[in-house]
Amino acid sequence: MNIILFGPPGAGKGTQADNIIRIFNLHKISTGDLLRNEVNNKTDLGIKIKSIIEEGSLVSDDIINNLIIKILSDKKFYNRLIFDGYPRNLDQAINFDLLLKNYKQKMSCVLNLKVDKELVIKRILGRQTCTKCGFIFNEFFRPATSQNHACGNKFLVKRVDDNEKTILHRYKTYLDRTLPILDYYKKLNLLHEINGKAEIGDIFKEISTIIASLEA
Ligand code: ADP
């Protein structure tokens, strides 16, 4: 079973993916995280894509396709993947189908987290990530406390692209390039609509029921 978590930036894809992999035997693949690692480690690829990520545009399909091929060809991930932030445009989606066929895997469902623009902007401006455990918190909606986070506040950082100017560009990129993919998956009968405005726990329950029914 492979799953796509779909939605605008700040929809809660990363948060839900983290919850899902704690319960189900699935691996999270966030293309954003993979690219940010390259930037942080100052690899050749990271140096090339740094400014693209910081302005909130999409990196080239070739780069993304190579990352995805590495994942799909890795036996430890075979058919147990949850994708966060991929595919991001129609060409990536069409190519993804070909790659899945090549690696004898299939897409089980696409979960669309629906959230409006005002809410995602607020969520993104409050987002904090722990550099130690990778967990995502939110200053406004889910602050890190001594009860929910053992690493301590000194590890909490904001992403460089989580600022007011870049988020508007990322949202526009989402509307122009990413949203059109939904129709593609609707036609393939893979789409599930989820209310992304609900409580984190309630969204997770809804998603868990869908995944459990696919596992059955
Ligand atoms: P968000 O969904 O919150 O905008 P991500 O962490 O998914 O953030 O992505 C951060 C950035 O990484 C994007 O703005 C883009 O530059 C790049 N990126 C991530 N995934 C892709 C992809 N599949 N195709 C092209 N660029 C991507």
PDB file of C-alpha atoms and ligand atoms in Angstrom:
ATOM      1  CA  MET A   1       0.000   0.000   0.000  1.00  0.00           C
ATOM      2  CA  ASN A   2       1.253   3.463  -0.961  1.00  0.00           C
ATOM      3  CA  ILE A   3      -0.533   6.666   0.022  1.00  0.00           C
ATOM      4  CA  ILE A   4      -0.361  10.287  -1.061  1.00  0.00           C
ATOM      5  CA  LEU A   5      -1.128  13.060   1.430  1.00  0.00           C
ATOM      6  CA  PHE A   6      -2.345  15.973  -0.616  1.00  0.00           C
ATOM      7  CA  GLY A   7      -3.110  19.592   0.301  1.00  0.00           C
ATOM      8  CA  PRO A   8      -1.747  23.143   0.302  1.00  0.00           C
ATOM      9  CA  PRO A   9       1.356  24.116   2.272  1.00  0.00           C
ATOM     10  CA  GLY A  10       0.376  24.142   5.935  1.00  0.00           C
ATOM     11  CA  ALA A  11      -2.520  21.698   5.452  1.00  0.00           C
ATOM     12  CA  GLY A  12      -1.071  19.407   8.116  1.00  0.00           C
ATOM     13  CA  LYS A  13       0.373  16.735   5.831  1.00  0.00           C
ATOM     14  CA  GLY A  14       3.618  16.392   7.788  1.00  0.00           C
ATOM     15  CA  THR A  15       1.839  16.266  11.151  1.00  0.00           C
ATOM     16  CA  GLN A  16      -0.562  13.570   9.967  1.00  0.00           C
ATOM     17  CA  ALA A  17       2.205  11.589   8.254  1.00  0.00           C
ATOM     18  CA  ASP A  18       4.155  11.556  11.552  1.00  0.00           C
ATOM     19  CA  ASN A  19       1.074  10.202  13.350  1.00  0.00           C
ATOM     20  CA  ILE A  20       0.379   7.598  10.673  1.00  0.00           C
ATOM     21  CA  ILE A  21       3.874   6.104  10.693  1.00  0.00           C
ATOM     22  CA  ARG A  22       3.688   5.669  14.467  1.00  0.00           C
ATOM     23  CA  ILE A  23       0.669   3.371  14.120  1.00  0.00           C
ATOM     24  CA  PHE A  24       0.902   1.796  10.676  1.00  0.00           C
ATOM     25  CA  ASN A  25       3.898   0.086   9.201  1.00  0.00           C
ATOM     26  CA  LEU A  26       4.548   2.803   6.631  1.00  0.00           C
ATOM     27  CA  HIS A  27       7.516   5.069   5.827  1.00  0.00           C
ATOM     28  CA  LYS A  28       7.098   8.801   5.357  1.00  0.00           C
ATOM     29  CA  ILE A  29       8.665  10.371   2.298  1.00  0.00           C
ATOM     30  CA  SER A  30       8.579  14.167   2.412  1.00  0.00           C
ATOM     31  CA  THR A  31      10.265  15.566  -0.684  1.00  0.00           C
ATOM     32  CA  GLY A  32      10.472  18.917   1.158  1.00  0.00           C
ATOM     33  CA  ASP A  33      12.410  17.289   4.038  1.00  0.00           C
ATOM     34  CA  LEU A  34      14.706  15.429   1.629  1.00  0.00           C
ATOM     35  CA  LEU A  35      15.467  18.675  -0.228  1.00  0.00           C
ATOM     36  CA  ARG A  36      15.986  20.655   3.000  1.00  0.00           C
ATOM     37  CA  ASN A  37      18.481  17.986   4.152  1.00  0.00           C
ATOM     38  CA  GLU A  38      20.463  18.542   0.972  1.00  0.00           C
ATOM     39  CA  VAL A  39      20.457  22.303   1.613  1.00  0.00           C
ATOM     40  CA  ASN A  40      21.469  21.915   5.281  1.00  0.00           C
ATOM     41  CA  ASN A  41      24.270  19.498   4.369  1.00  0.00           C
ATOM     42  CA  LYS A  42      25.445  21.894   1.642  1.00  0.00           C
ATOM     43  CA  THR A  43      25.641  19.119  -0.966  1.00  0.00           C
ATOM     44  CA  ASP A  44      26.028  20.057  -4.661  1.00  0.00           C
ATOM     45  CA  LEU A  45      22.299  19.526  -5.066  1.00  0.00           C
ATOM     46  CA  GLY A  46      21.565  21.549  -1.925  1.00  0.00           C
ATOM     47  CA  ILE A  47      23.601  24.512  -3.153  1.00  0.00           C
ATOM     48  CA  LYS A  48      21.778  24.392  -6.490  1.00  0.00           C
ATOM     49  CA  ILE A  49      18.246  24.376  -5.031  1.00  0.00           C
ATOM     50  CA  LYS A  50      18.661  26.627  -1.962  1.00  0.00           C
ATOM     51  CA  SER A  51      17.346  29.817  -3.527  1.00  0.00           C
ATOM     52  CA  ILE A  52      14.448  28.009  -5.262  1.00  0.00           C
ATOM     53  CA  ILE A  53      13.242  26.619  -1.941  1.00  0.00           C
ATOM     54  CA  GLU A  54      13.709  29.931  -0.168  1.00  0.00           C
ATOM     55  CA  GLU A  55      11.545  31.742  -2.713  1.00  0.00           C
ATOM     56  CA  GLY A  56       8.891  28.994  -2.605  1.00  0.00           C
ATOM     57  CA  SER A  57       9.081  27.799  -6.223  1.00  0.00           C
ATOM     58  CA  LEU A  58       9.198  24.178  -7.344  1.00  0.00           C
ATOM     59  CA  VAL A  59      12.545  22.528  -7.964  1.00  0.00           C
ATOM     60  CA  SER A  60      12.910  20.791 -11.330  1.00  0.00           C
ATOM     61  CA  ASP A  61      11.103  17.547 -12.063  1.00  0.00           C
ATOM     62  CA  ASP A  62      14.395  15.793 -12.923  1.00  0.00           C
ATOM     63  CA  ILE A  63      15.720  16.378  -9.420  1.00  0.00           C
ATOM     64  CA  ILE A  64      12.494  15.123  -7.851  1.00  0.00           C
ATOM     65  CA  ASN A  65      12.264  12.095 -10.146  1.00  0.00           C
ATOM     66  CA  ASN A  66      15.780  11.024  -9.177  1.00  0.00           C
ATOM     67  CA  LEU A  67      14.905  11.262  -5.475  1.00  0.00           C
ATOM     68  CA  ILE A  68      11.752   9.210  -5.986  1.00  0.00           C
ATOM     69  CA  ILE A  69      13.572   6.541  -8.018  1.00  0.00           C
ATOM     70  CA  LYS A  70      16.020   6.090  -5.127  1.00  0.00           C
ATOM     71  CA  ILE A  71      13.113   5.558  -2.741  1.00  0.00           C
ATOM     72  CA  LEU A  72      11.088   3.228  -4.961  1.00  0.00           C
ATOM     73  CA  SER A  73      14.117   1.060  -5.719  1.00  0.00           C
ATOM     74  CA  ASP A  74      14.915   0.624  -2.020  1.00  0.00           C
ATOM     75  CA  LYS A  75      13.590  -2.763  -0.906  1.00  0.00           C
ATOM     76  CA  LYS A  76      13.040  -1.694   2.695  1.00  0.00           C
ATOM     77  CA  PHE A  77      10.330   0.738   1.564  1.00  0.00           C
ATOM     78  CA  TYR A  78       8.651  -1.699  -0.842  1.00  0.00           C
ATOM     79  CA  ASN A  79       4.956  -0.791  -1.192  1.00  0.00           C
ATOM     80  CA  ARG A  80       4.828   0.813   2.316  1.00  0.00           C
ATOM     81  CA  LEU A  81       5.139   4.512   1.568  1.00  0.00           C
ATOM     82  CA  ILE A  82       3.298   7.640   2.518  1.00  0.00           C
ATOM     83  CA  PHE A  83       4.152  10.624   0.314  1.00  0.00           C
ATOM     84  CA  ASP A  84       4.014  14.162   1.704  1.00  0.00           C
ATOM     85  CA  GLY A  85       4.556  16.932  -0.854  1.00  0.00           C
ATOM     86  CA  TYR A  86       4.814  14.704  -3.910  1.00  0.00           C
ATOM     87  CA  PRO A  87       3.627  14.703  -6.661  1.00  0.00           C
ATOM     88  CA  ARG A  88       3.512  18.492  -6.996  1.00  0.00           C
ATOM     89  CA  ASN A  89       2.452  18.935 -10.625  1.00  0.00           C
ATOM     90  CA  LEU A  90       0.716  16.895 -13.306  1.00  0.00           C
ATOM     91  CA  ASP A  91       3.943  15.776 -15.009  1.00  0.00           C
ATOM     92  CA  GLN A  92       5.227  14.428 -11.683  1.00  0.00           C
ATOM     93  CA  ALA A  93       1.920  12.591 -11.133  1.00  0.00           C
ATOM     94  CA  ILE A  94       1.980  10.976 -14.582  1.00  0.00           C
ATOM     95  CA  ASN A  95       5.630  10.032 -14.229  1.00  0.00           C
ATOM     96  CA  PHE A  96       4.948   8.662 -10.744  1.00  0.00           C
ATOM     97  CA  ASP A  97       2.453   6.172 -12.204  1.00  0.00           C
ATOM     98  CA  LEU A  98       5.075   4.953 -14.661  1.00  0.00           C
ATOM     99  CA  LEU A  99       7.681   4.619 -11.909  1.00  0.00           C
ATOM    100  CA  LEU A 100       5.277   2.707  -9.664  1.00  0.00           C
ATOM    101  CA  LYS A 101       4.603   0.275 -12.525  1.00  0.00           C
ATOM    102  CA  ASN A 102       8.334  -0.124 -13.189  1.00  0.00           C
ATOM    103  CA  TYR A 103       8.965  -0.931  -9.542  1.00  0.00           C
ATOM    104  CA  LYS A 104       5.882  -3.191  -9.337  1.00  0.00           C
ATOM    105  CA  GLN A 105       4.068  -1.087  -6.771  1.00  0.00           C
ATOM    106  CA  LYS A 106       0.725   0.645  -6.701  1.00  0.00           C
ATOM    107  CA  MET A 107      -1.000   3.730  -5.358  1.00  0.00           C
ATOM    108  CA  SER A 108      -3.769   2.894  -2.899  1.00  0.00           C
ATOM    109  CA  CYS A 109      -5.298   6.275  -2.158  1.00  0.00           C
ATOM    110  CA  VAL A 110      -4.883  10.031  -2.194  1.00  0.00           C
ATOM    111  CA  LEU A 111      -5.998  11.844   0.975  1.00  0.00           C
ATOM    112  CA  ASN A 112      -6.860  15.458   0.266  1.00  0.00           C
ATOM    113  CA  LEU A 113      -6.590  17.647   3.390  1.00  0.00           C
ATOM    114  CA  LYS A 114      -8.899  20.578   2.659  1.00  0.00           C
ATOM    115  CA  VAL A 115      -8.032  23.840   4.429  1.00  0.00           C
ATOM    116  CA  ASP A 116      -8.675  27.453   3.421  1.00  0.00           C
ATOM    117  CA  LYS A 117      -5.997  30.024   2.650  1.00  0.00           C
ATOM    118  CA  GLU A 118      -6.362  32.149   5.819  1.00  0.00           C
ATOM    119  CA  LEU A 119      -5.895  29.149   8.096  1.00  0.00           C
ATOM    120  CA  VAL A 120      -2.874  27.742   6.272  1.00  0.00           C
ATOM    121  CA  ILE A 121      -1.141  31.113   6.410  1.00  0.00           C
ATOM    122  CA  LYS A 122      -1.663  31.323  10.172  1.00  0.00           C
ATOM    123  CA  ARG A 123      -0.507  27.721  10.618  1.00  0.00           C
ATOM    124  CA  ILE A 124       2.627  28.315   8.555  1.00  0.00           C
ATOM    125  CA  LEU A 125       3.565  31.510  10.369  1.00  0.00           C
ATOM    126  CA  GLY A 126       3.338  29.648  13.704  1.00  0.00           C
ATOM    127  CA  ARG A 127       5.081  26.446  12.584  1.00  0.00           C
ATOM    128  CA  GLN A 128       8.139  25.235  14.502  1.00  0.00           C
ATOM    129  CA  THR A 129      10.105  22.048  13.919  1.00  0.00           C
ATOM    130  CA  CYS A 130      12.363  20.289  16.413  1.00  0.00           C
ATOM    131  CA  THR A 131      15.801  19.701  14.897  1.00  0.00           C
ATOM    132  CA  LYS A 132      16.377  16.843  17.347  1.00  0.00           C
ATOM    133  CA  CYS A 133      13.222  14.685  17.070  1.00  0.00           C
ATOM    134  CA  GLY A 134      11.736  16.130  13.849  1.00  0.00           C
ATOM    135  CA  PHE A 135       8.354  16.817  15.420  1.00  0.00           C
ATOM    136  CA  ILE A 136       6.223  19.700  14.186  1.00  0.00           C
ATOM    137  CA  PHE A 137       4.660  22.155  16.654  1.00  0.00           C
ATOM    138  CA  ASN A 138       2.752  25.422  16.273  1.00  0.00           C
ATOM    139  CA  GLU A 139       3.122  28.535  18.409  1.00  0.00           C
ATOM    140  CA  PHE A 140      -0.587  29.358  18.016  1.00  0.00           C
ATOM    141  CA  PHE A 141      -2.290  25.989  17.709  1.00  0.00           C
ATOM    142  CA  ARG A 142      -0.030  23.327  19.273  1.00  0.00           C
ATOM    143  CA  PRO A 143       2.785  24.855  21.334  1.00  0.00           C
ATOM    144  CA  ALA A 144       5.596  22.577  22.493  1.00  0.00           C
ATOM    145  CA  THR A 145       5.376  22.009  26.256  1.00  0.00           C
ATOM    146  CA  SER A 146       7.268  19.892  28.769  1.00  0.00           C
ATOM    147  CA  GLN A 147       4.403  17.383  28.491  1.00  0.00           C
ATOM    148  CA  ASN A 148       4.340  16.872  24.706  1.00  0.00           C
ATOM    149  CA  HIS A 149       8.024  17.463  23.937  1.00  0.00           C
ATOM    150  CA  ALA A 150      11.049  16.131  25.801  1.00  0.00           C
ATOM    151  CA  CYS A 151      13.868  17.704  23.736  1.00  0.00           C
ATOM    152  CA  GLY A 152      13.439  21.247  25.085  1.00  0.00           C
ATOM    153  CA  ASN A 153      12.710  24.525  23.300  1.00  0.00           C
ATOM    154  CA  LYS A 154      16.279  25.228  22.219  1.00  0.00           C
ATOM    155  CA  PHE A 155      15.884  22.752  19.340  1.00  0.00           C
ATOM    156  CA  LEU A 156      12.776  24.433  17.915  1.00  0.00           C
ATOM    157  CA  VAL A 157      13.402  26.238  14.631  1.00  0.00           C
ATOM    158  CA  LYS A 158      11.366  28.008  11.973  1.00  0.00           C
ATOM    159  CA  ARG A 159      11.790  27.130   8.303  1.00  0.00           C
ATOM    160  CA  VAL A 160      13.357  29.911   6.220  1.00  0.00           C
ATOM    161  CA  ASP A 161      10.492  29.649   3.723  1.00  0.00           C
ATOM    162  CA  ASP A 162       7.830  30.044   6.436  1.00  0.00           C
ATOM    163  CA  ASN A 163       7.552  33.820   6.154  1.00  0.00           C
ATOM    164  CA  GLU A 164       4.685  35.996   4.965  1.00  0.00           C
ATOM    165  CA  LYS A 165       6.100  36.825   1.534  1.00  0.00           C
ATOM    166  CA  THR A 166       7.151  33.296   0.581  1.00  0.00           C
ATOM    167  CA  ILE A 167       3.973  31.673   1.791  1.00  0.00           C
ATOM    168  CA  LEU A 168       1.877  33.733  -0.627  1.00  0.00           C
ATOM    169  CA  HIS A 169       4.084  32.556  -3.477  1.00  0.00           C
ATOM    170  CA  ARG A 170       3.937  28.940  -2.268  1.00  0.00           C
ATOM    171  CA  TYR A 171       0.160  29.124  -2.057  1.00  0.00           C
ATOM    172  CA  LYS A 172      -0.071  30.491  -5.603  1.00  0.00           C
ATOM    173  CA  THR A 173       2.277  27.758  -6.836  1.00  0.00           C
ATOM    174  CA  TYR A 174      -0.026  25.243  -5.152  1.00  0.00           C
ATOM    175  CA  LEU A 175      -3.126  26.668  -6.873  1.00  0.00           C
ATOM    176  CA  ASP A 176      -1.496  26.920 -10.307  1.00  0.00           C
ATOM    177  CA  ARG A 177       0.620  23.762 -10.410  1.00  0.00           C
ATOM    178  CA  THR A 178      -0.461  21.289  -7.737  1.00  0.00           C
ATOM    179  CA  LEU A 179      -4.241  21.577  -7.356  1.00  0.00           C
ATOM    180  CA  PRO A 180      -4.907  20.448 -10.976  1.00  0.00           C
ATOM    181  CA  ILE A 181      -3.575  16.993 -10.029  1.00  0.00           C
ATOM    182  CA  LEU A 182      -6.709  16.343  -7.963  1.00  0.00           C
ATOM    183  CA  ASP A 183      -8.826  15.789 -11.067  1.00  0.00           C
ATOM    184  CA  TYR A 184      -6.309  13.236 -12.288  1.00  0.00           C
ATOM    185  CA  TYR A 185      -6.677  11.185  -9.097  1.00  0.00           C
ATOM    186  CA  LYS A 186     -10.443  11.690  -8.990  1.00  0.00           C
ATOM    187  CA  LYS A 187     -10.690  10.058 -12.420  1.00  0.00           C
ATOM    188  CA  LEU A 188      -8.597   7.161 -11.146  1.00  0.00           C
ATOM    189  CA  ASN A 189     -11.045   6.795  -8.220  1.00  0.00           C
ATOM    190  CA  LEU A 190      -8.298   7.214  -5.652  1.00  0.00           C
ATOM    191  CA  LEU A 191      -9.402  10.436  -3.993  1.00  0.00           C
ATOM    192  CA  HIS A 192     -10.651  10.798  -0.390  1.00  0.00           C
ATOM    193  CA  GLU A 193     -11.643  14.246   0.858  1.00  0.00           C
ATOM    194  CA  ILE A 194     -10.688  15.056   4.480  1.00  0.00           C
ATOM    195  CA  ASN A 195     -11.670  18.154   6.470  1.00  0.00           C
ATOM    196  CA  GLY A 196      -8.225  19.534   7.282  1.00  0.00           C
ATOM    197  CA  LYS A 197      -9.703  22.233   9.544  1.00  0.00           C
ATOM    198  CA  ALA A 198     -10.736  19.710  12.189  1.00  0.00           C
ATOM    199  CA  GLU A 199      -8.677  18.827  15.307  1.00  0.00           C
ATOM    200  CA  ILE A 200      -5.415  16.968  14.640  1.00  0.00           C
ATOM    201  CA  GLY A 201      -6.720  13.920  16.548  1.00  0.00           C
ATOM    202  CA  ASP A 202     -10.041  13.845  14.697  1.00  0.00           C
ATOM    203  CA  ILE A 203      -8.351  14.102  11.310  1.00  0.00           C
ATOM    204  CA  PHE A 204      -6.053  11.291  12.328  1.00  0.00           C
ATOM    205  CA  LYS A 205      -9.034   9.090  13.315  1.00  0.00           C
ATOM    206  CA  GLU A 206     -10.624   9.648   9.914  1.00  0.00           C
ATOM    207  CA  ILE A 207      -7.380   8.866   8.102  1.00  0.00           C
ATOM    208  CA  SER A 208      -6.745   5.785  10.256  1.00  0.00           C
ATOM    209  CA  THR A 209     -10.163   4.369   9.378  1.00  0.00           C
ATOM    210  CA  ILE A 210      -9.411   4.772   5.680  1.00  0.00           C
ATOM    211  CA  ILE A 211      -5.965   3.185   5.961  1.00  0.00           C
ATOM    212  CA  ALA A 212      -7.278   0.323   8.110  1.00  0.00           C
ATOM    213  CA  SER A 213      -9.953  -0.419   5.493  1.00  0.00           C
ATOM    214  CA  LEU A 214      -7.275  -0.532   2.798  1.00  0.00           C
ATOM    215  CA  GLU A 215      -5.165  -2.905   4.912  1.00  0.00           C
ATOM    216  CA  ALA A 216      -8.135  -5.267   5.487  1.00  0.00           C
TER     217      ALA A 216
HETATM  218  P1  ADP B   1       5.099  23.009   1.959  1.00  0.00           P
HETATM  219  O1  ADP B   1       4.194  21.941   1.427  1.00  0.00           O
HETATM  220  O2  ADP B   1       4.780  23.381   3.375  1.00  0.00           O
HETATM  221  O3  ADP B   1       5.237  24.215   1.052  1.00  0.00           O
HETATM  222  P2  ADP B   1       7.414  21.249   1.620  1.00  0.00           P
HETATM  223  O4  ADP B   1       8.271  20.925   2.766  1.00  0.00           O
HETATM  224  O5  ADP B   1       6.561  20.150   1.063  1.00  0.00           O
HETATM  225  O6  ADP B   1       6.552  22.497   2.078  1.00  0.00           O
HETATM  226  O7  ADP B   1       8.300  21.834   0.402  1.00  0.00           O
HETATM  227  C1  ADP B   1       9.187  22.884   0.587  1.00  0.00           C
HETATM  228  C2  ADP B   1       9.779  23.302  -0.766  1.00  0.00           C
HETATM  229  O8  ADP B   1      10.498  22.186  -1.346  1.00  0.00           O
HETATM  230  C3  ADP B   1       8.773  23.696  -1.846  1.00  0.00           C
HETATM  231  O9  ADP B   1       8.374  25.046  -1.752  1.00  0.00           O
HETATM  232  C4  ADP B   1       9.571  23.406  -3.129  1.00  0.00           C
HETATM  233  O10 ADP B   1      10.528  24.391  -3.368  1.00  0.00           O
HETATM  234  C5  ADP B   1      10.316  22.136  -2.764  1.00  0.00           C
HETATM  235  N1  ADP B   1       9.589  20.895  -3.120  1.00  0.00           N
HETATM  236  C6  ADP B   1       9.121  19.970  -2.243  1.00  0.00           C
HETATM  237  N2  ADP B   1       8.540  18.943  -2.882  1.00  0.00           N
HETATM  238  C7  ADP B   1       8.630  19.230  -4.216  1.00  0.00           C
HETATM  239  C8  ADP B   1       8.218  18.568  -5.408  1.00  0.00           C
HETATM  240  N3  ADP B   1       7.580  17.383  -5.373  1.00  0.00           N
HETATM  241  N4  ADP B   1       8.489  19.158  -6.600  1.00  0.00           N
HETATM  242  C9  ADP B   1       9.144  20.332  -6.680  1.00  0.00           C
HETATM  243  N5  ADP B   1       9.553  21.013  -5.589  1.00  0.00           N
HETATM  244  C10 ADP B   1       9.318  20.483  -4.364  1.00  0.00           C
END
